[in-house]
Amino acid sequence: MPATFELKTNDDNQYFFHFLNGKGELILMSADYGNKDEALEAIKEVRTGSLMSHQIAAGKVPEGDTFFVIKDTKGDIIVKSVLYSSAMVFDNALHTVKDNACVAEIVDLTA
């Protein structure tokens, strides 16, 4: 199964998306968007940002787990990864995003 973006709605009828690797494991989570077009535009920005090293930043929570974010061209965070306790798993997830987000299919689960 290829990596995918899953577009969904929450209980407040706001749109959000997840990026899943080829095994169906969650890697990235977006914020909520007021409409579908905004969410689709954010996916487009993630696709572009995943190819631009200066738009990707890593961080660490106080407990020690690491994560990464992808920012838009203005520097605003578009998506955040799940937390990783292993450097190897973190690196693999980051490479999966860099290698696959630009071509990942969008699965629209909003209908």
Coordinates of N, CA, C and O in Angstrom, one line a residue:
M1 N 0.8 -1.2 0.0 CA 0.0 0.0 0.0 C 0.9 1.2 0.0 O 1.8 1.3 0.8
P2 N 0.6 2.2 -0.9 CA 1.5 3.4 -0.9 C 1.1 4.4 0.2 O 0.0 4.2 0.8
A3 N 2.0 5.3 0.5 CA 1.7 6.3 1.5 C 0.5 7.2 1.0 O 0.3 7.4 -0.2
T4 N -0.3 7.6 2.0 CA -1.5 8.4 1.6 C -1.8 9.5 2.6 O -1.3 9.5 3.7
F5 N -2.5 10.5 2.1 CA -3.1 11.6 2.9 C -4.6 11.2 3.1 O -5.2 10.9 2.1
E6 N -5.0 11.1 4.3 CA -6.4 10.8 4.5 C -7.1 12.1 5.0 O -6.7 12.7 6.0
L7 N -8.1 12.6 4.2 CA -8.8 13.8 4.5 C -10.1 13.4 5.2 O -10.8 12.6 4.8
K8 N -10.3 14.0 6.4 CA -11.4 13.7 7.3 C -12.1 14.9 7.8 O -11.6 16.0 7.7
T9 N -13.3 14.7 8.4 CA -13.9 15.8 9.2 C -14.1 15.3 10.6 O -14.2 14.1 10.9
N10 N -14.1 16.3 11.5 CA -14.3 16.0 13.0 C -15.8 16.3 13.3 O -16.6 16.6 12.5
D11 N -16.0 16.1 14.6 CA -17.4 16.3 15.1 C -17.9 17.7 14.9 O -19.1 18.0 14.9
D12 N -17.0 18.7 14.8 CA -17.4 20.1 14.6 C -17.5 20.4 13.1 O -17.5 21.6 12.7
N13 N -17.4 19.4 12.2 CA -17.5 19.6 10.7 C -16.3 20.4 10.2 O -16.4 21.1 9.2
Q14 N -15.2 20.3 10.9 CA -14.0 20.9 10.4 C -13.1 19.8 9.7 O -13.2 18.7 10.0
Y15 N -12.3 20.3 8.8 CA -11.5 19.3 8.0 C -10.1 19.2 8.6 O -9.5 20.2 9.0
F16 N -9.5 18.0 8.5 CA -8.2 17.8 8.9 C -7.6 16.6 8.1 O -8.4 15.9 7.4
F17 N -6.3 16.4 8.1 CA -5.8 15.3 7.4 C -4.7 14.6 8.2 O -4.1 15.2 9.1
H18 N -4.4 13.4 7.9 CA -3.3 12.6 8.4 C -2.5 12.1 7.2 O -3.0 11.9 6.1
F19 N -1.2 11.9 7.4 CA -0.3 11.3 6.4 C 0.0 10.0 7.0 O 0.5 9.9 8.1
L20 N -0.2 8.9 6.2 CA 0.1 7.5 6.7 C 1.1 6.9 5.8 O 1.1 7.2 4.6
N21 N 2.0 6.1 6.4 CA 3.0 5.5 5.5 C 2.4 4.3 4.8 O 1.2 4.0 4.9
G22 N 3.2 3.5 4.1 CA 2.7 2.4 3.3 C 2.1 1.3 4.1 O 1.4 0.5 3.6
K23 N 2.4 1.2 5.4 CA 1.9 0.2 6.3 C 0.6 0.7 7.0 O 0.0 0.0 7.8
G24 N 0.2 1.9 6.7 CA -1.0 2.5 7.3 C -0.8 3.1 8.6 O -1.7 3.4 9.4
E25 N 0.5 3.3 9.0 CA 0.8 3.9 10.3 C 0.8 5.4 10.2 O 1.4 6.0 9.2
L26 N 0.3 6.1 11.2 CA 0.2 7.5 11.3 C 1.6 8.1 11.4 O 2.3 7.7 12.3
I27 N 1.9 9.1 10.6 CA 3.1 9.9 10.7 C 2.9 11.3 11.0 O 3.5 11.9 11.8
L28 N 2.0 12.0 10.2 CA 1.7 13.4 10.3 C 0.3 13.7 10.6 O -0.6 13.0 10.1
M29 N 0.0 14.8 11.4 CA -1.3 15.2 11.7 C -1.4 16.7 11.5 O -0.5 17.4 11.8
S30 N -2.5 17.1 10.9 CA -2.7 18.5 10.6 C -3.6 19.2 11.7 O -4.2 18.5 12.5
A31 N -3.7 20.5 11.6 CA -4.6 21.2 12.4 C -6.0 21.1 11.7 O -6.1 20.5 10.7
D32 N -7.0 21.7 12.3 CA -8.3 21.7 11.7 C -8.5 22.9 10.8 O -7.9 24.0 11.1
Y33 N -9.3 22.7 9.7 CA -9.5 23.8 8.8 C -11.0 24.0 8.6 O -11.8 23.0 8.7
G34 N -11.4 25.2 8.3 CA -12.8 25.5 8.2 C -13.5 24.9 7.0 O -14.7 24.8 7.0
N35 N -12.8 24.7 6.0 CA -13.4 24.1 4.8 C -12.4 23.2 4.0 O -11.2 23.2 4.3
K36 N -13.0 22.4 3.1 CA -12.2 21.4 2.4 C -11.1 22.0 1.6 O -10.0 21.5 1.5
D37 N -11.4 23.2 0.9 CA -10.3 23.8 0.1 C -9.1 24.2 0.9 O -8.0 24.0 0.4
E38 N -9.3 24.7 2.1 CA -8.2 25.1 2.9 C -7.3 23.8 3.3 O -6.1 23.9 3.3
A39 N -8.0 22.7 3.6 CA -7.3 21.5 4.0 C -6.5 21.0 2.7 O -5.4 20.5 2.9
L40 N -7.1 21.0 1.6 CA -6.5 20.5 0.4 C -5.3 21.4 0.0 O -4.2 20.9 -0.4
E41 N -5.4 22.7 0.3 CA -4.3 23.6 0.0 C -3.1 23.3 1.0 O -2.0 23.3 0.6
A42 N -3.5 23.0 2.2 CA -2.4 22.6 3.2 C -1.7 21.3 2.8 O -0.5 21.2 3.0
I43 N -2.5 20.4 2.3 CA -1.8 19.1 1.8 C -0.8 19.5 0.7 O 0.3 19.0 0.6
K44 N -1.2 20.4 -0.2 CA -0.3 20.8 -1.3 C 0.9 21.5 -0.7 O 2.0 21.2 -1.2
E45 N 0.8 22.2 0.3 CA 1.9 22.9 1.0 C 2.8 21.9 1.7 O 4.0 22.0 1.7
V46 N 2.2 20.8 2.2 CA 3.0 19.7 2.8 C 3.8 19.0 1.8 O 5.0 18.7 2.0
R47 N 3.2 18.8 0.6 CA 3.9 18.1 -0.5 C 5.2 18.9 -0.9 O 6.2 18.4 -1.1
T48 N 5.0 20.2 -1.0 CA 6.1 21.1 -1.4 C 7.1 21.2 -0.2 O 8.3 21.0 -0.4
G49 N 6.6 21.4 1.0 CA 7.5 21.6 2.2 C 8.3 20.4 2.5 O 9.4 20.5 3.0
S50 N 7.8 19.2 2.2 CA 8.5 17.9 2.4 C 9.8 17.8 1.6 O 10.6 17.0 2.0
L51 N 9.8 18.6 0.5 CA 11.0 18.6 -0.3 C 12.0 19.7 0.0 O 13.1 19.7 -0.6
M52 N 11.6 20.6 0.9 CA 12.5 21.7 1.3 C 13.0 21.6 2.7 O 12.3 21.7 3.7
S53 N 14.3 21.3 2.8 CA 14.8 21.1 4.2 C 14.6 22.2 5.1 O 14.4 22.0 6.3
H54 N 14.6 23.5 4.6 CA 14.5 24.6 5.5 C 13.0 24.8 6.0 O 12.8 25.6 6.9
Q55 N 12.1 24.0 5.5 CA 10.7 24.0 6.0 C 10.4 22.9 6.9 O 9.3 22.7 7.4
I56 N 11.4 22.1 7.2 CA 11.2 21.0 8.1 C 12.1 21.3 9.4 O 13.2 21.6 9.3
A57 N 11.5 21.1 10.5 CA 12.2 21.3 11.8 C 11.9 20.2 12.8 O 10.8 19.7 12.8
A58 N 12.9 19.8 13.5 CA 12.8 18.8 14.5 C 12.7 19.4 15.9 O 13.2 20.5 16.1
G59 N 12.0 18.7 16.8 CA 11.9 19.2 18.2 C 11.9 18.0 19.1 O 11.8 16.9 18.8
K60 N 11.9 18.4 20.4 CA 11.9 17.4 21.5 C 11.0 17.9 22.6 O 11.0 19.0 23.0
V61 N 10.2 16.9 23.1 CA 9.3 17.2 24.2 C 10.1 17.0 25.5 O 11.2 16.3 25.5
P62 N 9.7 17.6 26.6 CA 10.4 17.5 27.9 C 10.7 16.0 28.3 O 11.8 15.8 28.9
E63 N 9.8 15.1 28.0 CA 10.0 13.7 28.3 C 11.1 13.1 27.5 O 11.5 11.9 27.7
G64 N 11.6 13.7 26.4 CA 12.7 13.2 25.6 C 12.3 12.7 24.2 O 13.2 12.5 23.4
D65 N 11.1 12.5 24.0 CA 10.6 12.0 22.6 C 10.9 13.1 21.6 O 10.8 14.3 21.9
T66 N 11.1 12.7 20.4 CA 11.3 13.7 19.3 C 10.2 13.7 18.3 O 9.4 12.8 18.3
F67 N 10.1 14.8 17.6 CA 9.0 15.0 16.6 C 9.6 15.9 15.5 O 10.6 16.5 15.7
F68 N 8.9 16.0 14.4 CA 9.2 17.0 13.4 C 8.0 17.7 12.9 O 6.8 17.2 13.0
V69 N 8.1 18.9 12.4 CA 7.0 19.7 11.8 C 7.4 20.1 10.4 O 8.6 20.1 10.0
I70 N 6.4 20.4 9.6 CA 6.6 21.0 8.3 C 5.9 22.3 8.3 O 4.8 22.4 8.7
K71 N 6.6 23.3 7.8 CA 6.1 24.7 7.9 C 5.8 25.1 6.4 O 6.4 24.6 5.5
D72 N 4.9 26.1 6.3 CA 4.7 26.7 5.0 C 5.7 27.8 4.7 O 6.7 28.0 5.5
T73 N 5.6 28.4 3.6 CA 6.7 29.4 3.2 C 6.7 30.6 4.1 O 7.7 31.3 4.2
K74 N 5.6 30.9 4.9 CA 5.6 32.0 5.9 C 6.2 31.6 7.2 O 6.3 32.4 8.1
G75 N 6.4 30.3 7.4 CA 7.0 29.8 8.6 C 6.0 29.2 9.6 O 6.3 28.9 10.7
D76 N 4.7 29.2 9.2 CA 3.7 28.6 10.1 C 3.6 27.1 9.9 O 3.8 26.6 8.9
I77 N 3.4 26.4 11.1 CA 3.4 25.0 11.1 C 2.2 24.5 10.4 O 1.0 24.9 10.7
I78 N 2.3 23.6 9.4 CA 1.2 22.9 8.7 C 0.8 21.6 9.4 O -0.3 21.3 9.6
V79 N 1.9 20.8 9.6 CA 1.7 19.5 10.2 C 2.7 19.2 11.3 O 3.8 19.7 11.2
K80 N 2.4 18.3 12.2 CA 3.3 17.8 13.2 C 3.3 16.3 13.1 O 2.3 15.6 12.9
S81 N 4.5 15.7 13.4 CA 4.6 14.3 13.4 C 4.1 13.7 14.7 O 4.0 14.5 15.7
V82 N 3.9 12.4 14.8 CA 3.7 11.8 16.1 C 5.1 11.8 16.8 O 6.1 12.2 16.3
L83 N 5.1 11.4 18.1 CA 6.3 11.4 18.9 C 7.0 10.1 18.7 O 6.4 9.0 18.6
Y84 N 8.4 10.2 18.7 CA 9.2 9.1 18.5 C 10.2 9.0 19.6 O 10.9 10.0 20.0
S85 N 10.3 7.8 20.2 CA 11.3 7.6 21.3 C 12.6 7.0 20.7 O 13.6 7.0 21.4
S86 N 12.6 6.5 19.5 CA 13.8 5.9 18.9 C 14.3 6.8 17.7 O 13.5 7.2 16.9
A87 N 15.6 7.1 17.8 CA 16.1 8.0 16.7 C 16.0 7.3 15.3 O 15.8 7.9 14.3
M88 N 16.2 6.0 15.3 CA 16.1 5.2 14.0 C 14.7 5.3 13.5 O 14.5 5.6 12.3
V89 N 13.7 5.1 14.3 CA 12.3 5.2 13.8 C 11.9 6.6 13.4 O 11.3 6.9 12.4
F90 N 12.4 7.6 14.1 CA 12.3 9.0 13.8 C 12.9 9.3 12.4 O 12.2 9.9 11.5
D91 N 14.1 8.8 12.1 CA 14.8 9.0 10.9 C 14.0 8.3 9.7 O 13.8 8.9 8.6
N92 N 13.5 7.1 10.0 CA 12.8 6.4 9.0 C 11.5 7.2 8.6 O 11.1 7.3 7.4
A93 N 10.8 7.7 9.6 CA 9.5 8.4 9.4 C 9.8 9.7 8.6 O 9.1 10.0 7.6
L94 N 10.9 10.4 8.9 CA 11.2 11.6 8.2 C 11.6 11.3 6.7 O 11.1 12.0 5.8
H95 N 12.3 10.2 6.5 CA 12.6 9.8 5.1 C 11.4 9.4 4.4 O 11.3 9.7 3.2
T96 N 10.5 8.7 5.0 CA 9.2 8.3 4.4 C 8.5 9.6 3.9 O 8.0 9.6 2.8
V97 N 8.4 10.6 4.7 CA 7.7 11.8 4.3 C 8.4 12.5 3.2 O 7.8 12.9 2.2
K98 N 9.7 12.6 3.3 CA 10.5 13.3 2.2 C 10.4 12.5 0.9 O 10.3 13.1 -0.2
D99 N 10.3 11.2 0.9 CA 10.3 10.4 -0.3 C 8.9 10.2 -0.9 O 8.8 9.9 -2.0
N100 N 7.9 10.3 0.0 CA 6.5 9.9 -0.5 C 5.5 11.0 -0.4 O 4.5 10.9 -1.2
A101 N 5.6 12.0 0.4 CA 4.5 13.0 0.5 C 4.2 13.7 -0.8 O 3.0 14.0 -1.1
C102 N 5.2 14.0 -1.6 CA 5.0 14.7 -2.8 C 4.2 14.0 -3.9 O 3.6 14.6 -4.7
V103 N 4.1 12.7 -3.7 CA 3.3 11.9 -4.7 C 2.2 11.1 -4.0 O 1.5 10.3 -4.7
A104 N 2.0 11.2 -2.7 CA 1.0 10.4 -2.0 C -0.4 10.8 -2.5 O -0.7 12.0 -2.7
E105 N -1.2 9.8 -2.6 CA -2.6 9.9 -3.0 C -3.4 10.5 -1.9 O -3.1 10.3 -0.7
I106 N -4.4 11.3 -2.2 CA -5.4 11.8 -1.2 C -6.6 10.9 -1.2 O -7.2 10.7 -2.2
V107 N -6.9 10.4 0.0 CA -8.1 9.5 0.2 C -9.1 10.4 0.9 O -8.9 10.8 2.1
D108 N -10.1 10.8 0.2 CA -11.2 11.7 0.8 C -12.2 10.8 1.5 O -13.0 10.1 1.0
L109 N -12.2 10.9 2.9 CA -13.1 10.2 3.7 C -14.2 11.1 4.3 O -14.9 10.8 5.2
T110 N -14.4 12.3 3.6 CA -15.4 13.3 4.1 C -16.7 13.0 3.5 O -17.7 13.6 4.0
A111 N -16.8 12.2 2.5 CA -18.2 12.1 1.8 C -19.0 11.0 2.5 O -18.6 10.2 3.1

